[in-house]
Amino acid sequence: MSEESTSSAKISDVLGWAGALAVAYFVLPPGLAKFTDASAWVARFEGWSLPGPMSYLIGAVEVVAVLLLFVPQFAAVGAGALFVVMLGAAGTLMLNGVTFPTLPLGVAALCAAIAVVRRGRFGAGDRKSTRLNSSHQIISYAVFCLK
């Protein structure tokens, strides 16, 4: 690995961890509150014309997705799940009179950045070449002849 790519990998790691901490700061407390202060969240969801028990599902997704942000191999999955949940939260708030729901949109943007940073760093993995070597060509020809 070159010095430049090592440096960019370190920057990518720092940005990924910093983003994960920021998202956890904003998402984990309300995610946990959907269980600890359940009646208030059920009432909010019902006030938004959503099924009250849906708050438990959303809370579980938020908590699990935040935890996934801290497992580098699954951080992009967690960020993607939170991106979808935050867009849903923003849409729900907008339909219920909030002109510009800054927090959910900001968290969604941060989750998109985390997904890109983490996927590029950990998602690529080692991939074998897809080019055919001479033995693959012979096998491919043999399979073609059998058809």
mmCIF file of N, CA, C and O in Angstrom, residues 43-87:
data_model
loop_
_atom_site.group_PDB
_atom_site.id
_atom_site.type_symbol
_atom_site.label_atom_id
_atom_site.label_comp_id
_atom_site.label_asym_id
_atom_site.label_seq_id
_atom_site.Cartn_x
_atom_site.Cartn_y
_atom_site.Cartn_z
ATOM 1 N N ALA A 43 -48.237 7.457 21.395
ATOM 2 C CA ALA A 43 -49.175 8.568 21.191
ATOM 3 C C ALA A 43 -48.720 9.467 20.035
ATOM 4 O O ALA A 43 -49.545 9.912 19.228
ATOM 5 N N ARG A 44 -47.408 9.730 19.949
ATOM 6 C CA ARG A 44 -46.896 10.541 18.830
ATOM 7 C C ARG A 44 -47.180 9.871 17.500
ATOM 8 O O ARG A 44 -47.624 10.520 16.548
ATOM 9 N N PHE A 45 -46.874 8.584 17.416
ATOM 10 C CA PHE A 45 -47.104 7.871 16.160
ATOM 11 C C PHE A 45 -48.578 7.887 15.789
ATOM 12 O O PHE A 45 -48.929 8.084 14.633
ATOM 13 N N GLU A 46 -49.438 7.677 16.774
ATOM 14 C CA GLU A 46 -50.872 7.706 16.503
ATOM 15 C C GLU A 46 -51.318 9.105 16.091
ATOM 16 O O GLU A 46 -52.184 9.262 15.238
ATOM 17 N N GLY A 47 -50.713 10.136 16.682
ATOM 18 C CA GLY A 47 -50.997 11.512 16.294
ATOM 19 C C GLY A 47 -50.576 11.813 14.861
ATOM 20 O O GLY A 47 -51.122 12.708 14.209
ATOM 21 N N TRP A 48 -49.582 11.078 14.382
ATOM 22 C CA TRP A 48 -49.118 11.229 12.996
ATOM 23 C C TRP A 48 -49.876 10.287 12.058
ATOM 24 O O TRP A 48 -49.460 10.080 10.912
ATOM 25 N N SER A 49 -50.953 9.682 12.542
ATOM 26 C CA SER A 49 -51.775 8.730 11.776
ATOM 27 C C SER A 49 -50.996 7.476 11.384
ATOM 28 O O SER A 49 -51.217 6.899 10.323
ATOM 29 N N LEU A 50 -50.098 7.063 12.250
ATOM 30 C CA LEU A 50 -49.349 5.817 12.065
ATOM 31 C C LEU A 50 -49.749 4.860 13.179
ATOM 32 O O LEU A 50 -50.171 5.295 14.249
ATOM 33 N N PRO A 51 -49.613 3.564 12.963
ATOM 34 C CA PRO A 51 -49.929 2.619 14.041
ATOM 35 C C PRO A 51 -48.981 2.850 15.227
ATOM 36 O O PRO A 51 -47.760 2.916 15.047
ATOM 37 N N GLY A 52 -49.531 2.981 16.410
ATOM 38 C CA GLY A 52 -48.725 3.231 17.603
ATOM 39 C C GLY A 52 -47.607 2.221 17.818
ATOM 40 O O GLY A 52 -46.459 2.603 18.092
ATOM 41 N N PRO A 53 -47.899 0.920 17.707
ATOM 42 C CA PRO A 53 -46.840 -0.076 17.924
ATOM 43 C C PRO A 53 -45.682 0.008 16.920
ATOM 44 O O PRO A 53 -44.625 -0.568 17.141
ATOM 45 N N MET A 54 -45.891 0.739 15.836
ATOM 46 C CA MET A 54 -44.804 0.912 14.866
ATOM 47 C C MET A 54 -43.604 1.617 15.510
ATOM 48 O O MET A 54 -42.468 1.455 15.059
ATOM 49 N N SER A 55 -43.857 2.360 16.583
ATOM 50 C CA SER A 55 -42.763 3.046 17.271
ATOM 51 C C SER A 55 -41.741 2.049 17.805
ATOM 52 O O SER A 55 -40.543 2.326 17.809
ATOM 53 N N TYR A 56 -42.203 0.866 18.227
ATOM 54 C CA TYR A 56 -41.272 -0.155 18.719
ATOM 55 C C TYR A 56 -40.369 -0.658 17.588
ATOM 56 O O TYR A 56 -39.171 -0.845 17.775
ATOM 57 N N LEU A 57 -40.964 -0.873 16.435
ATOM 58 C CA LEU A 57 -40.186 -1.333 15.281
ATOM 59 C C LEU A 57 -39.150 -0.291 14.875
ATOM 60 O O LEU A 57 -37.975 -0.615 14.670
ATOM 61 N N ILE A 58 -39.578 0.960 14.784
ATOM 62 C CA ILE A 58 -38.656 2.034 14.404
ATOM 63 C C ILE A 58 -37.549 2.170 15.444
ATOM 64 O O ILE A 58 -36.376 2.314 15.109
ATOM 65 N N GLY A 59 -37.911 2.100 16.719
ATOM 66 C CA GLY A 59 -36.906 2.174 17.785
ATOM 67 C C GLY A 59 -35.895 1.046 17.687
ATOM 68 O O GLY A 59 -34.691 1.260 17.841
ATOM 69 N N ALA A 60 -36.374 -0.161 17.411
ATOM 70 C CA ALA A 60 -35.464 -1.306 17.281
ATOM 71 C C ALA A 60 -34.532 -1.128 16.094
ATOM 72 O O ALA A 60 -33.318 -1.383 16.199
ATOM 73 N N VAL A 61 -35.065 -0.670 14.975
ATOM 74 C CA VAL A 61 -34.221 -0.442 13.794
ATOM 75 C C VAL A 61 -33.180 0.624 14.110
ATOM 76 O O VAL A 61 -32.002 0.476 13.758
ATOM 77 N N GLU A 62 -33.587 1.705 14.766
ATOM 78 C CA GLU A 62 -32.638 2.773 15.099
ATOM 79 C C GLU A 62 -31.513 2.263 15.989
ATOM 80 O O GLU A 62 -30.335 2.511 15.717
ATOM 81 N N VAL A 63 -31.848 1.533 17.038
ATOM 82 C CA VAL A 63 -30.835 1.047 17.978
ATOM 83 C C VAL A 63 -29.897 0.051 17.304
ATOM 84 O O VAL A 63 -28.671 0.161 17.405
ATOM 85 N N VAL A 64 -30.450 -0.918 16.596
ATOM 86 C CA VAL A 64 -29.610 -1.924 15.936
ATOM 87 C C VAL A 64 -28.741 -1.282 14.864
ATOM 88 O O VAL A 64 -27.542 -1.590 14.746
ATOM 89 N N ALA A 65 -29.313 -0.376 14.082
ATOM 90 C CA ALA A 65 -28.543 0.274 13.018
ATOM 91 C C ALA A 65 -27.405 1.110 13.592
ATOM 92 O O ALA A 65 -26.299 1.115 13.039
ATOM 93 N N VAL A 66 -27.636 1.800 14.710
ATOM 94 C CA VAL A 66 -26.553 2.569 15.348
ATOM 95 C C VAL A 66 -25.452 1.618 15.803
ATOM 96 O O VAL A 66 -24.263 1.897 15.614
ATOM 97 N N LEU A 67 -25.816 0.499 16.377
ATOM 98 C CA LEU A 67 -24.800 -0.477 16.798
ATOM 99 C C LEU A 67 -24.001 -0.996 15.607
ATOM 100 O O LEU A 67 -22.784 -1.189 15.698
ATOM 101 N N LEU A 68 -24.669 -1.203 14.479
ATOM 102 C CA LEU A 68 -23.972 -1.674 13.275
ATOM 103 C C LEU A 68 -22.958 -0.656 12.762
ATOM 104 O O LEU A 68 -21.968 -1.028 12.125
ATOM 105 N N LEU A 69 -23.181 0.620 13.039
ATOM 106 C CA LEU A 69 -22.232 1.642 12.604
ATOM 107 C C LEU A 69 -20.849 1.427 13.209
ATOM 108 O O LEU A 69 -19.848 1.870 12.657
ATOM 109 N N PHE A 70 -20.792 0.748 14.342
ATOM 110 C CA PHE A 70 -19.532 0.540 15.037
ATOM 111 C C PHE A 70 -18.887 -0.814 14.726
ATOM 112 O O PHE A 70 -17.895 -1.186 15.341
ATOM 113 N N VAL A 71 -19.467 -1.525 13.774
ATOM 114 C CA VAL A 71 -18.868 -2.761 13.260
ATOM 115 C C VAL A 71 -18.511 -2.457 11.808
ATOM 116 O O VAL A 71 -19.404 -2.428 10.946
ATOM 117 N N PRO A 72 -17.225 -2.184 11.531
ATOM 118 C CA PRO A 72 -16.857 -1.669 10.210
ATOM 119 C C PRO A 72 -17.406 -2.455 9.020
ATOM 120 O O PRO A 72 -17.837 -1.859 8.042
ATOM 121 N N GLN A 73 -17.460 -3.767 9.107
ATOM 122 C CA GLN A 73 -17.963 -4.563 7.993
ATOM 123 C C GLN A 73 -19.460 -4.373 7.759
ATOM 124 O O GLN A 73 -19.957 -4.656 6.681
ATOM 125 N N PHE A 74 -20.194 -3.926 8.765
ATOM 126 C CA PHE A 74 -21.637 -3.753 8.649
ATOM 127 C C PHE A 74 -22.075 -2.293 8.761
ATOM 128 O O PHE A 74 -23.271 -2.008 8.796
ATOM 129 N N ALA A 75 -21.112 -1.379 8.841
ATOM 130 C CA ALA A 75 -21.436 0.030 9.028
ATOM 131 C C ALA A 75 -22.256 0.580 7.868
ATOM 132 O O ALA A 75 -23.181 1.367 8.074
ATOM 133 N N ALA A 76 -21.950 0.164 6.658
ATOM 134 C CA ALA A 76 -22.706 0.656 5.502
ATOM 135 C C ALA A 76 -24.160 0.180 5.558
ATOM 136 O O ALA A 76 -25.077 0.913 5.191
ATOM 137 N N VAL A 77 -24.380 -1.025 6.065
ATOM 138 C CA VAL A 77 -25.743 -1.547 6.212
ATOM 139 C C VAL A 77 -26.503 -0.729 7.255
ATOM 140 O O VAL A 77 -27.651 -0.325 7.027
ATOM 141 N N GLY A 78 -25.862 -0.488 8.402
ATOM 142 C CA GLY A 78 -26.492 0.318 9.442
ATOM 143 C C GLY A 78 -26.785 1.732 8.963
ATOM 144 O O GLY A 78 -27.865 2.277 9.214
ATOM 145 N N ALA A 79 -25.830 2.312 8.248
ATOM 146 C CA ALA A 79 -26.022 3.668 7.722
ATOM 147 C C ALA A 79 -27.161 3.693 6.707
ATOM 148 O O ALA A 79 -27.967 4.627 6.691
ATOM 149 N N GLY A 80 -27.247 2.669 5.881
ATOM 150 C CA GLY A 80 -28.326 2.598 4.894
ATOM 151 C C GLY A 80 -29.693 2.482 5.559
ATOM 152 O O GLY A 80 -30.656 3.137 5.154
ATOM 153 N N ALA A 81 -29.772 1.657 6.599
ATOM 154 C CA ALA A 81 -31.046 1.501 7.321
ATOM 155 C C ALA A 81 -31.450 2.819 7.978
ATOM 156 O O ALA A 81 -32.615 3.231 7.899
ATOM 157 N N LEU A 82 -30.489 3.489 8.601
ATOM 158 C CA LEU A 82 -30.802 4.768 9.237
ATOM 159 C C LEU A 82 -31.158 5.840 8.208
ATOM 160 O O LEU A 82 -32.000 6.703 8.469
ATOM 161 N N PHE A 83 -30.524 5.784 7.057
ATOM 162 C CA PHE A 83 -30.849 6.734 5.985
ATOM 163 C C PHE A 83 -32.332 6.628 5.626
ATOM 164 O O PHE A 83 -33.039 7.625 5.551
ATOM 165 N N VAL A 84 -32.798 5.400 5.447
ATOM 166 C CA VAL A 84 -34.204 5.173 5.093
ATOM 167 C C VAL A 84 -35.130 5.624 6.231
ATOM 168 O O VAL A 84 -36.134 6.301 5.994
ATOM 169 N N VAL A 85 -34.786 5.269 7.471
ATOM 170 C CA VAL A 85 -35.621 5.648 8.617
ATOM 171 C C VAL A 85 -35.673 7.170 8.759
ATOM 172 O O VAL A 85 -36.740 7.746 9.014
ATOM 173 N N MET A 86 -34.541 7.835 8.580
ATOM 174 C CA MET A 86 -34.509 9.296 8.730
ATOM 175 C C MET A 86 -35.283 9.991 7.606
ATOM 176 O O MET A 86 -35.937 11.013 7.840
ATOM 177 N N LEU A 87 -35.222 9.450 6.408
ATOM 178 C CA LEU A 87 -36.046 10.029 5.342
ATOM 179 C C LEU A 87 -37.531 9.846 5.654
ATOM 180 O O LEU A 87 -38.346 10.746 5.405
#
